[in-house]
Short mmCIF file of C-alpha atoms in Angstrom, two decimals:
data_model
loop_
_atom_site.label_atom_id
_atom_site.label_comp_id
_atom_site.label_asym_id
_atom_site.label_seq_id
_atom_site.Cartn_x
_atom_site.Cartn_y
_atom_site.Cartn_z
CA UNK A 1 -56.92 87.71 12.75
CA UNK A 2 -59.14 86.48 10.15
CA UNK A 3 -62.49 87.35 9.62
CA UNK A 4 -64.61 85.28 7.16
CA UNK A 5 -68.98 87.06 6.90
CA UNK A 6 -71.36 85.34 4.60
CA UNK A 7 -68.57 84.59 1.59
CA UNK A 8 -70.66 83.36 -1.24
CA UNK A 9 -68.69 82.15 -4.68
CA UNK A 10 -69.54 80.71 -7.88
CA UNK A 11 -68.03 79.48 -10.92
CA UNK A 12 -69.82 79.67 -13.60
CA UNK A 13 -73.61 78.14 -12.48
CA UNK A 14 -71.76 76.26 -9.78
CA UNK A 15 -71.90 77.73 -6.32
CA UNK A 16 -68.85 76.20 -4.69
CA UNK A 17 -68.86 78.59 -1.44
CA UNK A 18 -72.41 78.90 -0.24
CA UNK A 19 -72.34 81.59 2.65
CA UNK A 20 -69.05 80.60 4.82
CA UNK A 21 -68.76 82.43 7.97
CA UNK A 22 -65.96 82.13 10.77
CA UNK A 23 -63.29 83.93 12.17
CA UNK A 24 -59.90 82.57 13.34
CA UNK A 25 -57.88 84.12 16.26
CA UNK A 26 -54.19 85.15 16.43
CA UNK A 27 -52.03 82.48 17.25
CA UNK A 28 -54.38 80.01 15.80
CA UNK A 29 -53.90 77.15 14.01
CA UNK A 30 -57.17 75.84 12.16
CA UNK A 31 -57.60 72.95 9.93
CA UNK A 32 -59.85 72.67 6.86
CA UNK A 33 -60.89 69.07 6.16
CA UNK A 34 -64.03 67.74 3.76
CA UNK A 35 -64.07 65.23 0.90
CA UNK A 36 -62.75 67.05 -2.39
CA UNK A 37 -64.96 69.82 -4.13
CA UNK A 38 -66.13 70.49 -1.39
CA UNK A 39 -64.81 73.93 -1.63
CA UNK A 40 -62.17 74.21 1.27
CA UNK A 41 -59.09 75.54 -0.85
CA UNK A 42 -61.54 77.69 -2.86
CA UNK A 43 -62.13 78.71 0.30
CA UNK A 44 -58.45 79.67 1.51
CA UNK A 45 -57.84 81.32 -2.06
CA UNK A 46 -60.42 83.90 -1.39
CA UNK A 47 -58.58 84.72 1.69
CA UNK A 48 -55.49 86.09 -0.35
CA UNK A 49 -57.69 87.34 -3.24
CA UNK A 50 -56.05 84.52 -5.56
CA UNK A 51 -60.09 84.18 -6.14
CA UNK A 52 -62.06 86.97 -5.94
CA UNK A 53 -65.85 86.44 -4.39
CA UNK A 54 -69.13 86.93 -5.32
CA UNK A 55 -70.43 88.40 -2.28
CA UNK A 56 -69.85 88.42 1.39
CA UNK A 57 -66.40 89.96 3.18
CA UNK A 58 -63.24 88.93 4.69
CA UNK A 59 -60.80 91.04 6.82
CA UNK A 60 -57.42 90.63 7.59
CA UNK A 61 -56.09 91.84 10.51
CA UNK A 62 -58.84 94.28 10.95
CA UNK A 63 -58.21 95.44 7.03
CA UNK A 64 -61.10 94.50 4.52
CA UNK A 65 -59.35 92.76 1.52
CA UNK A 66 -62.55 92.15 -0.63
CA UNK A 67 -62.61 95.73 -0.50
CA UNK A 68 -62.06 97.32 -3.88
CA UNK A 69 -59.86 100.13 -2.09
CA UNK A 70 -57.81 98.00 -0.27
CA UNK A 71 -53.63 97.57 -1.86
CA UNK A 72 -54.04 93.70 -2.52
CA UNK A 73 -50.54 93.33 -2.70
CA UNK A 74 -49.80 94.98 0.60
CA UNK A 75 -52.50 92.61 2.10
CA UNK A 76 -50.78 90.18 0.45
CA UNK A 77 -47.46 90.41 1.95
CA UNK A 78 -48.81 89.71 5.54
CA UNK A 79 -50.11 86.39 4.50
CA UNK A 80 -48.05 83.32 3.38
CA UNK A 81 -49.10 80.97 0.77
CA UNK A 82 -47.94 77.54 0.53
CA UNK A 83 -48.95 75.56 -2.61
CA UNK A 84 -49.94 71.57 -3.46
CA UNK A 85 -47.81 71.83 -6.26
CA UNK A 86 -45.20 74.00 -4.61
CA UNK A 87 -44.92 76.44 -7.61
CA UNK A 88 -41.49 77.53 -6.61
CA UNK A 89 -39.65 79.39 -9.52
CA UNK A 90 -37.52 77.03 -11.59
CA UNK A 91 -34.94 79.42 -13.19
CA UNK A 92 -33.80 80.33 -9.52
CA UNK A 93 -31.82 78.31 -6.87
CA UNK A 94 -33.29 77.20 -3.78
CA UNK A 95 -31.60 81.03 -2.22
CA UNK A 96 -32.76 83.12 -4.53
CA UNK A 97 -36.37 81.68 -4.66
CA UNK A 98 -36.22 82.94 -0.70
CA UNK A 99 -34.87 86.16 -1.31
CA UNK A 100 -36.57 87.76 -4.85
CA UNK A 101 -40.03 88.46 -2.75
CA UNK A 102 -38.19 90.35 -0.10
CA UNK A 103 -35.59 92.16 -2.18
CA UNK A 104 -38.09 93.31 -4.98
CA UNK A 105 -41.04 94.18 -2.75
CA UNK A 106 -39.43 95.22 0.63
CA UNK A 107 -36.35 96.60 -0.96
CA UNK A 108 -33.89 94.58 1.59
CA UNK A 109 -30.30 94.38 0.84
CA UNK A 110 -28.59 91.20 -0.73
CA UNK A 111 -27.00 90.50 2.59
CA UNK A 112 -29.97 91.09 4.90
CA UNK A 113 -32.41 89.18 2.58
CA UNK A 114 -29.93 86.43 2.50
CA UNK A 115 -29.44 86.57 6.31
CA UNK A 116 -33.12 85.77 6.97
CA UNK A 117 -32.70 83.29 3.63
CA UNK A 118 -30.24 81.08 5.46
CA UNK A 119 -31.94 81.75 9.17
CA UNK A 120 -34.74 80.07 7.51
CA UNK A 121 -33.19 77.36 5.58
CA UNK A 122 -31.58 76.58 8.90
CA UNK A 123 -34.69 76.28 10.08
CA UNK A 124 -36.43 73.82 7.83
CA UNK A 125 -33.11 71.56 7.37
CA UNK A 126 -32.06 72.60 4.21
CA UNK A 127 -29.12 74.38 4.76
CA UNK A 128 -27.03 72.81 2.22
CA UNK A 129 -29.43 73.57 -0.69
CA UNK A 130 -28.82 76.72 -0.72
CA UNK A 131 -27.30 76.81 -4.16
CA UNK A 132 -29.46 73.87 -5.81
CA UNK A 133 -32.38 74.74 -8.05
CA UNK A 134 -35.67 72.91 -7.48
CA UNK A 135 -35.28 70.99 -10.34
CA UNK A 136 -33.08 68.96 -8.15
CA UNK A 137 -34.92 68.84 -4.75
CA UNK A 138 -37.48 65.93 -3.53
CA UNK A 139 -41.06 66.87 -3.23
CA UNK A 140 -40.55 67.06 0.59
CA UNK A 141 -37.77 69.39 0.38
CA UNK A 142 -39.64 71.56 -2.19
CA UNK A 143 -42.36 72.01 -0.25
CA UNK A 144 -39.80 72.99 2.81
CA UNK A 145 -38.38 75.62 0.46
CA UNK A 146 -41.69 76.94 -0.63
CA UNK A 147 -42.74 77.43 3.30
CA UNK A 148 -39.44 79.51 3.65
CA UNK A 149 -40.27 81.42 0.54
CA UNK A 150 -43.63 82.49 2.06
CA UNK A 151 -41.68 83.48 5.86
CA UNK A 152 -39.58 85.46 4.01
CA UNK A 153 -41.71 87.78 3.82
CA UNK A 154 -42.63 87.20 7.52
CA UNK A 155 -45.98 87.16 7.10
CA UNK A 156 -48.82 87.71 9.88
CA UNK A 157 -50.78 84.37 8.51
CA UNK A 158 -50.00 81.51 6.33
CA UNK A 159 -52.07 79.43 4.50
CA UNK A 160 -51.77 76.14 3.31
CA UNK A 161 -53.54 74.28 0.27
CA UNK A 162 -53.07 70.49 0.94
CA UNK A 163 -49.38 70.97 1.43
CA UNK A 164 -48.51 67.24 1.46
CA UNK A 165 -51.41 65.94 -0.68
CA UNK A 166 -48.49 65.82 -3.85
CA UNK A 167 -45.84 64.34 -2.08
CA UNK A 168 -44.72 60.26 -1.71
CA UNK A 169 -45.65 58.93 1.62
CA UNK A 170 -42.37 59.00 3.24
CA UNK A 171 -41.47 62.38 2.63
CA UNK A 172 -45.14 63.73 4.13
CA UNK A 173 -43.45 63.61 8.07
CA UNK A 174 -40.77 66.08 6.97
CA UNK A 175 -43.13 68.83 5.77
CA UNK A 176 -45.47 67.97 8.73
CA UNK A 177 -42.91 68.16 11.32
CA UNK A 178 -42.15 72.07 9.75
CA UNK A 179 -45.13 72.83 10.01
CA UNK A 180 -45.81 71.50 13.36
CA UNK A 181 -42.93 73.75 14.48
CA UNK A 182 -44.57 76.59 13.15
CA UNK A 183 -47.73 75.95 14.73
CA UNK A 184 -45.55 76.30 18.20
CA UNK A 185 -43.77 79.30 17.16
CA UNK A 186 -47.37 81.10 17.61
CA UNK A 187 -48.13 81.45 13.98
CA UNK A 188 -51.52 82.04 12.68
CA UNK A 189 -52.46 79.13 10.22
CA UNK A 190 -55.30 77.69 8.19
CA UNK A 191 -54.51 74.29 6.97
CA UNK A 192 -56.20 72.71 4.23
CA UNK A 193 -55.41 68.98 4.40
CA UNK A 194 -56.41 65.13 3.93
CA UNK A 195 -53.84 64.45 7.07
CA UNK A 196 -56.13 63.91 9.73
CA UNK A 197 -53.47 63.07 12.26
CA UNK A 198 -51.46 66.67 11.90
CA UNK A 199 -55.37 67.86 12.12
CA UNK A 200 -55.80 65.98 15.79
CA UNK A 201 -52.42 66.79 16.56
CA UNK A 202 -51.40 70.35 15.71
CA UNK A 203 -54.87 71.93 15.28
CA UNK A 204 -56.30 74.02 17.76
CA UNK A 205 -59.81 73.86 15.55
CA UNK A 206 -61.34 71.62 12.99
CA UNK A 207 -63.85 73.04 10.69
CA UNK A 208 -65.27 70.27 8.51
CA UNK A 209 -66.90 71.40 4.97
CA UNK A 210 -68.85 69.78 2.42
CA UNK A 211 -70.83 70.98 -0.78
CA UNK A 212 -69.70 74.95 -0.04
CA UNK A 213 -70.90 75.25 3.74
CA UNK A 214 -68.78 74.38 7.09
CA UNK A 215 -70.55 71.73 8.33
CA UNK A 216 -69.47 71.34 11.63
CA UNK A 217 -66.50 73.00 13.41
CA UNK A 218 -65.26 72.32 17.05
CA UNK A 219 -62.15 70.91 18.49
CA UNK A 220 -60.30 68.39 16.87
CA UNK A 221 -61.00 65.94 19.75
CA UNK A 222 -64.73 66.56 19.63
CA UNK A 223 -65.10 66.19 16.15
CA UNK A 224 -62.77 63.16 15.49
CA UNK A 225 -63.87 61.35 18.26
CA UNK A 226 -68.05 62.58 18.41
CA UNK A 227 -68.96 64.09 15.31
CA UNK A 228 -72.04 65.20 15.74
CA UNK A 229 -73.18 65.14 12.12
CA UNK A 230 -74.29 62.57 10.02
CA UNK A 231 -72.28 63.54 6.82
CA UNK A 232 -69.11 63.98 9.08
CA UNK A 233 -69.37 60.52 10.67
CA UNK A 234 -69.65 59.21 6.64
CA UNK A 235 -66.99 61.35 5.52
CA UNK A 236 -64.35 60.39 8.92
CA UNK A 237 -65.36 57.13 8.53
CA UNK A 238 -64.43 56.52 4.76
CA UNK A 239 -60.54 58.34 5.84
CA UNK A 240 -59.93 57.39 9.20
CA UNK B 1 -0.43 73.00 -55.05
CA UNK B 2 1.69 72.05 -57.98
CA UNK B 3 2.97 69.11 -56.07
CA UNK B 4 -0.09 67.42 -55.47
CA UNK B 5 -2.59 68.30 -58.25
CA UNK B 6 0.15 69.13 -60.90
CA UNK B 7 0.02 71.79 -63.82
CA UNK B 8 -2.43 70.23 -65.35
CA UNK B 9 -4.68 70.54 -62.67
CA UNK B 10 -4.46 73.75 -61.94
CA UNK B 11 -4.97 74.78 -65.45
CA UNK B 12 -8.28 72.25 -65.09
CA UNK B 13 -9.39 74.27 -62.39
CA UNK B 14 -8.23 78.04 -64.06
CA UNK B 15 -10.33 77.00 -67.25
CA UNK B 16 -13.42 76.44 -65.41
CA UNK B 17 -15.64 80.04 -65.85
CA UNK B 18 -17.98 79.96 -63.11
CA UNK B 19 -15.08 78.93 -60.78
CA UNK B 20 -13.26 82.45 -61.72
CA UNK B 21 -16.71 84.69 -61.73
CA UNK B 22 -17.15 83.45 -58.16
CA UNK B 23 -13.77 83.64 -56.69
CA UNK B 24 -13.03 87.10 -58.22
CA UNK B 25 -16.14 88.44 -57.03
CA UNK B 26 -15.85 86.68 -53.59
CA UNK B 27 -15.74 90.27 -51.94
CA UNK B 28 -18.75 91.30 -53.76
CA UNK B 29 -20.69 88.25 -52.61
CA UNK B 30 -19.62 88.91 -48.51
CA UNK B 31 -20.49 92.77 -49.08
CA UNK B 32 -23.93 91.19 -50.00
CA UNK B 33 -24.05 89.08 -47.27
CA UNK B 34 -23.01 92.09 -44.75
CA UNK B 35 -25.89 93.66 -45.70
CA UNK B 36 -28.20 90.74 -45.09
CA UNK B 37 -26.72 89.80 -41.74
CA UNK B 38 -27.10 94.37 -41.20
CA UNK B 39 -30.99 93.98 -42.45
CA UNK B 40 -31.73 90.47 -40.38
CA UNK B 41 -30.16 91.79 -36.87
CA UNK B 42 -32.29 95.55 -37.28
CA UNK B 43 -35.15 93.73 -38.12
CA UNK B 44 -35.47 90.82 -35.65
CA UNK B 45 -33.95 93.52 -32.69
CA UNK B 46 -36.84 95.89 -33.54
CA UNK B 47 -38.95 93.02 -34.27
CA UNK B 48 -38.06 91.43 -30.83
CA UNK B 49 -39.34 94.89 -28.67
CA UNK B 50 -42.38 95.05 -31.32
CA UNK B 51 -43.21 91.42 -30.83
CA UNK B 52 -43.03 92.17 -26.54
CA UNK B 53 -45.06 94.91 -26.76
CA UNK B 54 -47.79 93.51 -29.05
CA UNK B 55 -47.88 90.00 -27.31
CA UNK B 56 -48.26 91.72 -24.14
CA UNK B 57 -50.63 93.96 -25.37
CA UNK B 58 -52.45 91.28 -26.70
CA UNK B 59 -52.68 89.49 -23.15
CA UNK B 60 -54.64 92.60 -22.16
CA UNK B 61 -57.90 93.57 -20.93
CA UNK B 62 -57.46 96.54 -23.01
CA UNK B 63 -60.03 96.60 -26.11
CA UNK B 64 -57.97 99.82 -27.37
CA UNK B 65 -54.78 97.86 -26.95
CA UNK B 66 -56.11 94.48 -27.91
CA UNK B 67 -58.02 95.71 -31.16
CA UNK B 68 -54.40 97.26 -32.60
CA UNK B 69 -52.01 94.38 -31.58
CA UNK B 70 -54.60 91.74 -33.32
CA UNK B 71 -54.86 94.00 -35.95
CA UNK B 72 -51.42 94.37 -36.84
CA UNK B 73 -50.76 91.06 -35.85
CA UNK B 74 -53.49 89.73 -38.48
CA UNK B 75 -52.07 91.92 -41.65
CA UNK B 76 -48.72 91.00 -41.03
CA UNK B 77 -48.97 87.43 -40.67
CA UNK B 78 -52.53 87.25 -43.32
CA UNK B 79 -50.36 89.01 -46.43
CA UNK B 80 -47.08 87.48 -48.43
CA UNK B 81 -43.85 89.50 -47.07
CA UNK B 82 -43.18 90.06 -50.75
CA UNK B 83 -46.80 91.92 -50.48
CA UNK B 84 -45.68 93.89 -47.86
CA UNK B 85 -42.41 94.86 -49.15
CA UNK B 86 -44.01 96.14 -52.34
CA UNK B 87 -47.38 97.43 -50.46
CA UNK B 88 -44.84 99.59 -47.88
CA UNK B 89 -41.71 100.94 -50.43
CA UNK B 90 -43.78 101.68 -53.35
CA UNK B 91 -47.36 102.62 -51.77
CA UNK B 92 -47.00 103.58 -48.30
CA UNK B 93 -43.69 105.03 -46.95
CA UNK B 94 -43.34 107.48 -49.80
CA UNK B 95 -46.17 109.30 -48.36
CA UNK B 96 -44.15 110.01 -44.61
CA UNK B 97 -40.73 109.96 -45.19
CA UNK B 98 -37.97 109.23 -48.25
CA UNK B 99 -36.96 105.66 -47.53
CA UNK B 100 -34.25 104.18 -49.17
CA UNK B 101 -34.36 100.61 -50.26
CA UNK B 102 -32.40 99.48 -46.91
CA UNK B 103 -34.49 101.61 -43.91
CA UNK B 104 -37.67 100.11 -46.06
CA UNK B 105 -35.96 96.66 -45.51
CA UNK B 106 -35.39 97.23 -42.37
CA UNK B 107 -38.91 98.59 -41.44
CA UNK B 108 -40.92 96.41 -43.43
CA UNK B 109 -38.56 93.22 -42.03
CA UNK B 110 -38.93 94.57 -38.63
CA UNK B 111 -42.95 94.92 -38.42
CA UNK B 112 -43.28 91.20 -40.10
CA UNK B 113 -41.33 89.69 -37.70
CA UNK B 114 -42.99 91.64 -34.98
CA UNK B 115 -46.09 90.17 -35.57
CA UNK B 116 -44.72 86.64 -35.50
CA UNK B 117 -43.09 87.00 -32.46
CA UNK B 118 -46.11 88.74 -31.04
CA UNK B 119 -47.64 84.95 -31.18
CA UNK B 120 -44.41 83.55 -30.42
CA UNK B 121 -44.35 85.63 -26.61
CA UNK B 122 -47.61 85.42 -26.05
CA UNK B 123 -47.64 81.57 -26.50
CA UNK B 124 -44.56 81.12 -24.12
CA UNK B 125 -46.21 83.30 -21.45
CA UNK B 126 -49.11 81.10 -21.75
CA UNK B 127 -46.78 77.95 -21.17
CA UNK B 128 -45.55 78.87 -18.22
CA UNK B 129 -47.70 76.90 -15.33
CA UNK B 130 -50.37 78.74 -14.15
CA UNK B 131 -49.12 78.35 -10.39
CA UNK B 132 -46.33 80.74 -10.84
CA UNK B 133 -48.33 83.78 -11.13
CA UNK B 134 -50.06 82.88 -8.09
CA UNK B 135 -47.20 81.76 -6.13
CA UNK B 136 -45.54 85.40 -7.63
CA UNK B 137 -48.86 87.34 -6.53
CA UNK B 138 -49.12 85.42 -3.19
CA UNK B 139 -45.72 86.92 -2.00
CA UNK B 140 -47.51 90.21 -2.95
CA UNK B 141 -45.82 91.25 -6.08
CA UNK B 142 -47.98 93.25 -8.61
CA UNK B 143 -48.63 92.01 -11.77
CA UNK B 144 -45.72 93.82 -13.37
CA UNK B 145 -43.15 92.40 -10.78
CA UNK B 146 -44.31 88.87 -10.97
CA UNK B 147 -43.88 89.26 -15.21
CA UNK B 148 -40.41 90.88 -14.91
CA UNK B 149 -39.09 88.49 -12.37
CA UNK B 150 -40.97 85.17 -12.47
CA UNK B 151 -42.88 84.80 -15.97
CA UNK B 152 -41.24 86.15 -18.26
CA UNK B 153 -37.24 84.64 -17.73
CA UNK B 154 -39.68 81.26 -18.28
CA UNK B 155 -41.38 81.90 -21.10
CA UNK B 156 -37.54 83.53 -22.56
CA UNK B 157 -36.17 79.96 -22.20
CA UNK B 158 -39.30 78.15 -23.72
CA UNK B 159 -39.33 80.48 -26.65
CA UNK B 160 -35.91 80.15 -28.02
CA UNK B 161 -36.44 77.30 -30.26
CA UNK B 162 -39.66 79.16 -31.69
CA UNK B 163 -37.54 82.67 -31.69
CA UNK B 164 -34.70 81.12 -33.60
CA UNK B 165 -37.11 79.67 -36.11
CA UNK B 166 -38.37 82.90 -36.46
CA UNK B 167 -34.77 84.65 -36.89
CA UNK B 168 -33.69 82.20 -39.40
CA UNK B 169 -37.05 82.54 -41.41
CA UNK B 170 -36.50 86.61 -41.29
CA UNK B 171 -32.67 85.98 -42.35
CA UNK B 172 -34.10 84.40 -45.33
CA UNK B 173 -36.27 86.11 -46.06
CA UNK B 174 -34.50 89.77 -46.55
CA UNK B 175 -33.71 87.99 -49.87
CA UNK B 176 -37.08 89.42 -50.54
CA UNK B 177 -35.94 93.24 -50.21
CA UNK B 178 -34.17 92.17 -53.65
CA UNK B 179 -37.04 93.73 -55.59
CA UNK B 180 -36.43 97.19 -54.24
CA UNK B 181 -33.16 96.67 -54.78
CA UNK B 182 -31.75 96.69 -51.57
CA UNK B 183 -28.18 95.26 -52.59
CA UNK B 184 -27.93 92.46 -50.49
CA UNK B 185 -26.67 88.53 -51.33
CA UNK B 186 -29.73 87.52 -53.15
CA UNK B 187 -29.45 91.18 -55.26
CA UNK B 188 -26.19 90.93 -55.90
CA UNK B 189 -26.49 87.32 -57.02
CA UNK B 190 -28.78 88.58 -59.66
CA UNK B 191 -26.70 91.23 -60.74
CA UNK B 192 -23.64 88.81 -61.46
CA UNK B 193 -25.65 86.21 -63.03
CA UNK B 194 -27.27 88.85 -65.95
CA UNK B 195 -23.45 89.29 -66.57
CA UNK B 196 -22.10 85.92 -66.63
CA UNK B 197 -24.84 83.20 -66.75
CA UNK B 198 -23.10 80.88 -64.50
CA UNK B 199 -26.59 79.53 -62.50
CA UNK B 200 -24.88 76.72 -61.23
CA UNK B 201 -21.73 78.32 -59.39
CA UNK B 202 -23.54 81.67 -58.66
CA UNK B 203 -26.60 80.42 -56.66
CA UNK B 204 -24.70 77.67 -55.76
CA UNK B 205 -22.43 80.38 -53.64
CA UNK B 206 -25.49 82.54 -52.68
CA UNK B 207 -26.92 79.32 -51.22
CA UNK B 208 -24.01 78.38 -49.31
CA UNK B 209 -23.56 81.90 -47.46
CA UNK B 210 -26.90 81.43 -46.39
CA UNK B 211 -26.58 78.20 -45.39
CA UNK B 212 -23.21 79.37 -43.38
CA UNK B 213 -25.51 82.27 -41.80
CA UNK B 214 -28.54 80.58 -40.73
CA UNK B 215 -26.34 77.37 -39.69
CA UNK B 216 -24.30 79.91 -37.40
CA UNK B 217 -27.50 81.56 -36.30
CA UNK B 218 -28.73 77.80 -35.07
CA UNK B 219 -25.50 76.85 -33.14
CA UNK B 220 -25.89 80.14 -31.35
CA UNK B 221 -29.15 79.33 -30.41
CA UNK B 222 -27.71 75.92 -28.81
CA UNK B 223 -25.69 77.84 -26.95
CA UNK B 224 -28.12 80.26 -25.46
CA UNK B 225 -30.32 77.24 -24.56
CA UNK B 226 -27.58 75.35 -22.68
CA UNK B 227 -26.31 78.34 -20.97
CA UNK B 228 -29.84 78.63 -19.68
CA UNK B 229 -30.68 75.11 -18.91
CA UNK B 230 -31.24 74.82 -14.84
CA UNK B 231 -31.49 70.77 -14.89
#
């Protein structure tokens, strides 16, 4: 489903992605873990073109997107994006924030782009916030919001940037438990995270990164339990 | 009136000059002001689609585009409005079309504030978190999409304080357009006081329809910004 060959990227003099290569199946749910800079969300930004890359190629779904011919935006639509700081849209309520993508892009109806709005809301427990504007929502339930706003557009993929990594402690299970049921639906997901237990739990694959390569990458049990290399043993050690 | 001030009041009151001039020429004075409140809303209207465009356009990757909003932006903001109005009525205009003193007002009025608001958009486009672009783009709107729907109603509701500034400054500033005589309040202050001298009660009414304008101008401005508030 995704297709990552040789992606090399640099800011300025710094080379934060140094040649990252992997691929990740449909259905799959693949977690991104590695002490920070190491590049992983620069990483999962170049796979919806929020950063563009210096060299190397990425396909979607068989589609190139680092291609200069390719409709970005129609690449974009097929993969969900869910924030750290949850960046939904404060002059809208918690409805319309779920239906503007739909209705403006797809062209859906007010009715049917509120029937998947509420389907969805149902679905993450937020039914009766329908009408509230994030202004007035936890950090838990924001984040909920925000991973209905990206299903909206039912998307083929959806990507997460440390989803939890903003929120107080308590309210980390709710989005966790959301996304665990995604993860069971059959979606497609790369996870960039610091929670190493929805890692074990819900990934099907850990790839561990550090200073702009993957490291190591295997099952979660493998490398949780017998890392194999010497700078994942430090780095599990220091978080586990 | 007689009951509470007495006669001798009123004939106080009647004997005071000034106090006539002004409240026989009370209609003369709001004519004025009409055509101050006619000259502020043409200007800061045109000013406020000017001001879009060229704050946009500034935003750009555009050299053509960028080179002739900074441009403009520069002159109009780098030169006195009194400049202007002079430069434009007397020098410039004359050679395109026959303005009158009011569409000079109005045009010269319109391009100044134009170029403040330029700054004024552009800056509340820039204050709007970085993260809502992306979170706009991410869904897969284009760039125009994500301004119509997601930036720009932000950056609207931080720039109304700034905006208002800039609508009160333009409201008094058309007292400017006086020296092509334009006949608005600050004109036809002028024009009363080479007749009767009265400084004090003359200016002292010009001042206080201004102060009535811009103080009306402010409380609409409130309103806009509660109407808007989301929290």
């Amino acid at each position: 489903m995704i297709q990552i060959d040789e992606v090399h990227k640099s800011f300025g003099k710094l080379e934060v992605l140094k040649g990252i290569t992997c691929r990740i199946a449909p259905r799959e749910v693949v977690c991104v873990i590695g002490p920070s800079g190491s590049g992983k969300s620069t990483l999962l930004r170049c796979v919806n073109q929020l950063e563009s890359v210096q060299s190397g190629h990425i396909f979607i779904d068989g589609q190139e997107i680092t291609s200069p011919h390719t409709d970005i935006n129609k690449v974009r639509q097929q993969v969900g994006m869910v924030f750290q700081l949850f960046n939904l849209f404060p002059h809208k309520n918690t409805l319309e924030n779920i239906t503007l993508a739909p209705m403006k892009i797809k062209g859906l109806t007010v009715q049917k782009a509120e029937e998947i709005a509420y389907d969805l809301l149902r679905k993450v427990g937020l039914l009766d916030k329908a009408k509230v504007f994030p202004g007035q929502l936890s950090g838990g339930q924001k984040q909920r919001v925000a991973i209905a706003r990206a299903l909206a557009m039912q998307p083929k993929v959806m990507l997460f940037d440390e989803p939890t990594s903003a929120l107080d402690p308590e309210m980390v299970g709710e989005v966790l438990e959301v996304m665990k049921d995604l993860a069971h639906e059959g979606m497609t997901m790369m996870v960039v995270t610091h929670e190493m237990g929805f890692a074990r739990e819900v990934g099907h694959r850990v790839l561990f990164m550090d200073e702009g390569v993957i490291v190591e990458e295997g099952k979660p049990a493998q490398i949780f339990d017998n890392p194999h290399n010497a700078r994942t043993q430090s780095f599990l050690s220091k978080v586990l | 009136m007689q009951l509470i001030f007495g006669n001798s009041m009123i004939d106080y009151l009647m004997s005071i000059n000034g106090l006539q001039v002004v409240s026989s020429h009370i209609v003369y004075f709001l004519g004025g002001a009409l055509l101050t409140l006619e000259i502020t809303t043409l200007s800061v209207l045109f000013g406020l689609i000017l001001g879009l465009m060229t704050g946009l356009a500034k935003m750009t990757k555009n050299p053509i585009l960028f080179g002739i909003s900074t441009a403009y932006i520069d002159f109009f903001r780098g030169t006195p409005l009194f400049v202007q109005i002079l430069l434009l009525y007397f020098g410039i205009l004359p050679l395109f079309m026959d303005a009158g003193p009011f569409l000079a007002a109005v045009i010269v009025c319109s391009l100044n504030c134009g170029a403040y608001t330029a700054e004024i958009v552009r800056a509340g486009i820039q204050a709007v978190d970085r993260g809502q672009m992306e979170a706009a783009r991410s869904l897969g709107m284009n760039t125009r999409q994500a301004m119509t729907y997601v930036i720009l109603p932000q950056a609207f509701k931080i720039v109304i304080p700034p905006l208002l500034n800039e609508f009160i400054a333009v409201l008094k500033d058309t007292s400017l357009v006086a020296t092509i005589s334009a006949e608005e309040l600050t004109l036809r202050g002028k024009l009363l006081y080479s007749t009767y001298y009265e400084a004090a009660w003359i200016w002292g009414t010009v001042a206080i329809m201004y102060f009535i304008m811009t103080k009306v101008l402010a409380l609409l401005g409130d309103y806009v910004e509660r109407r808007l508030a989301t929290e």
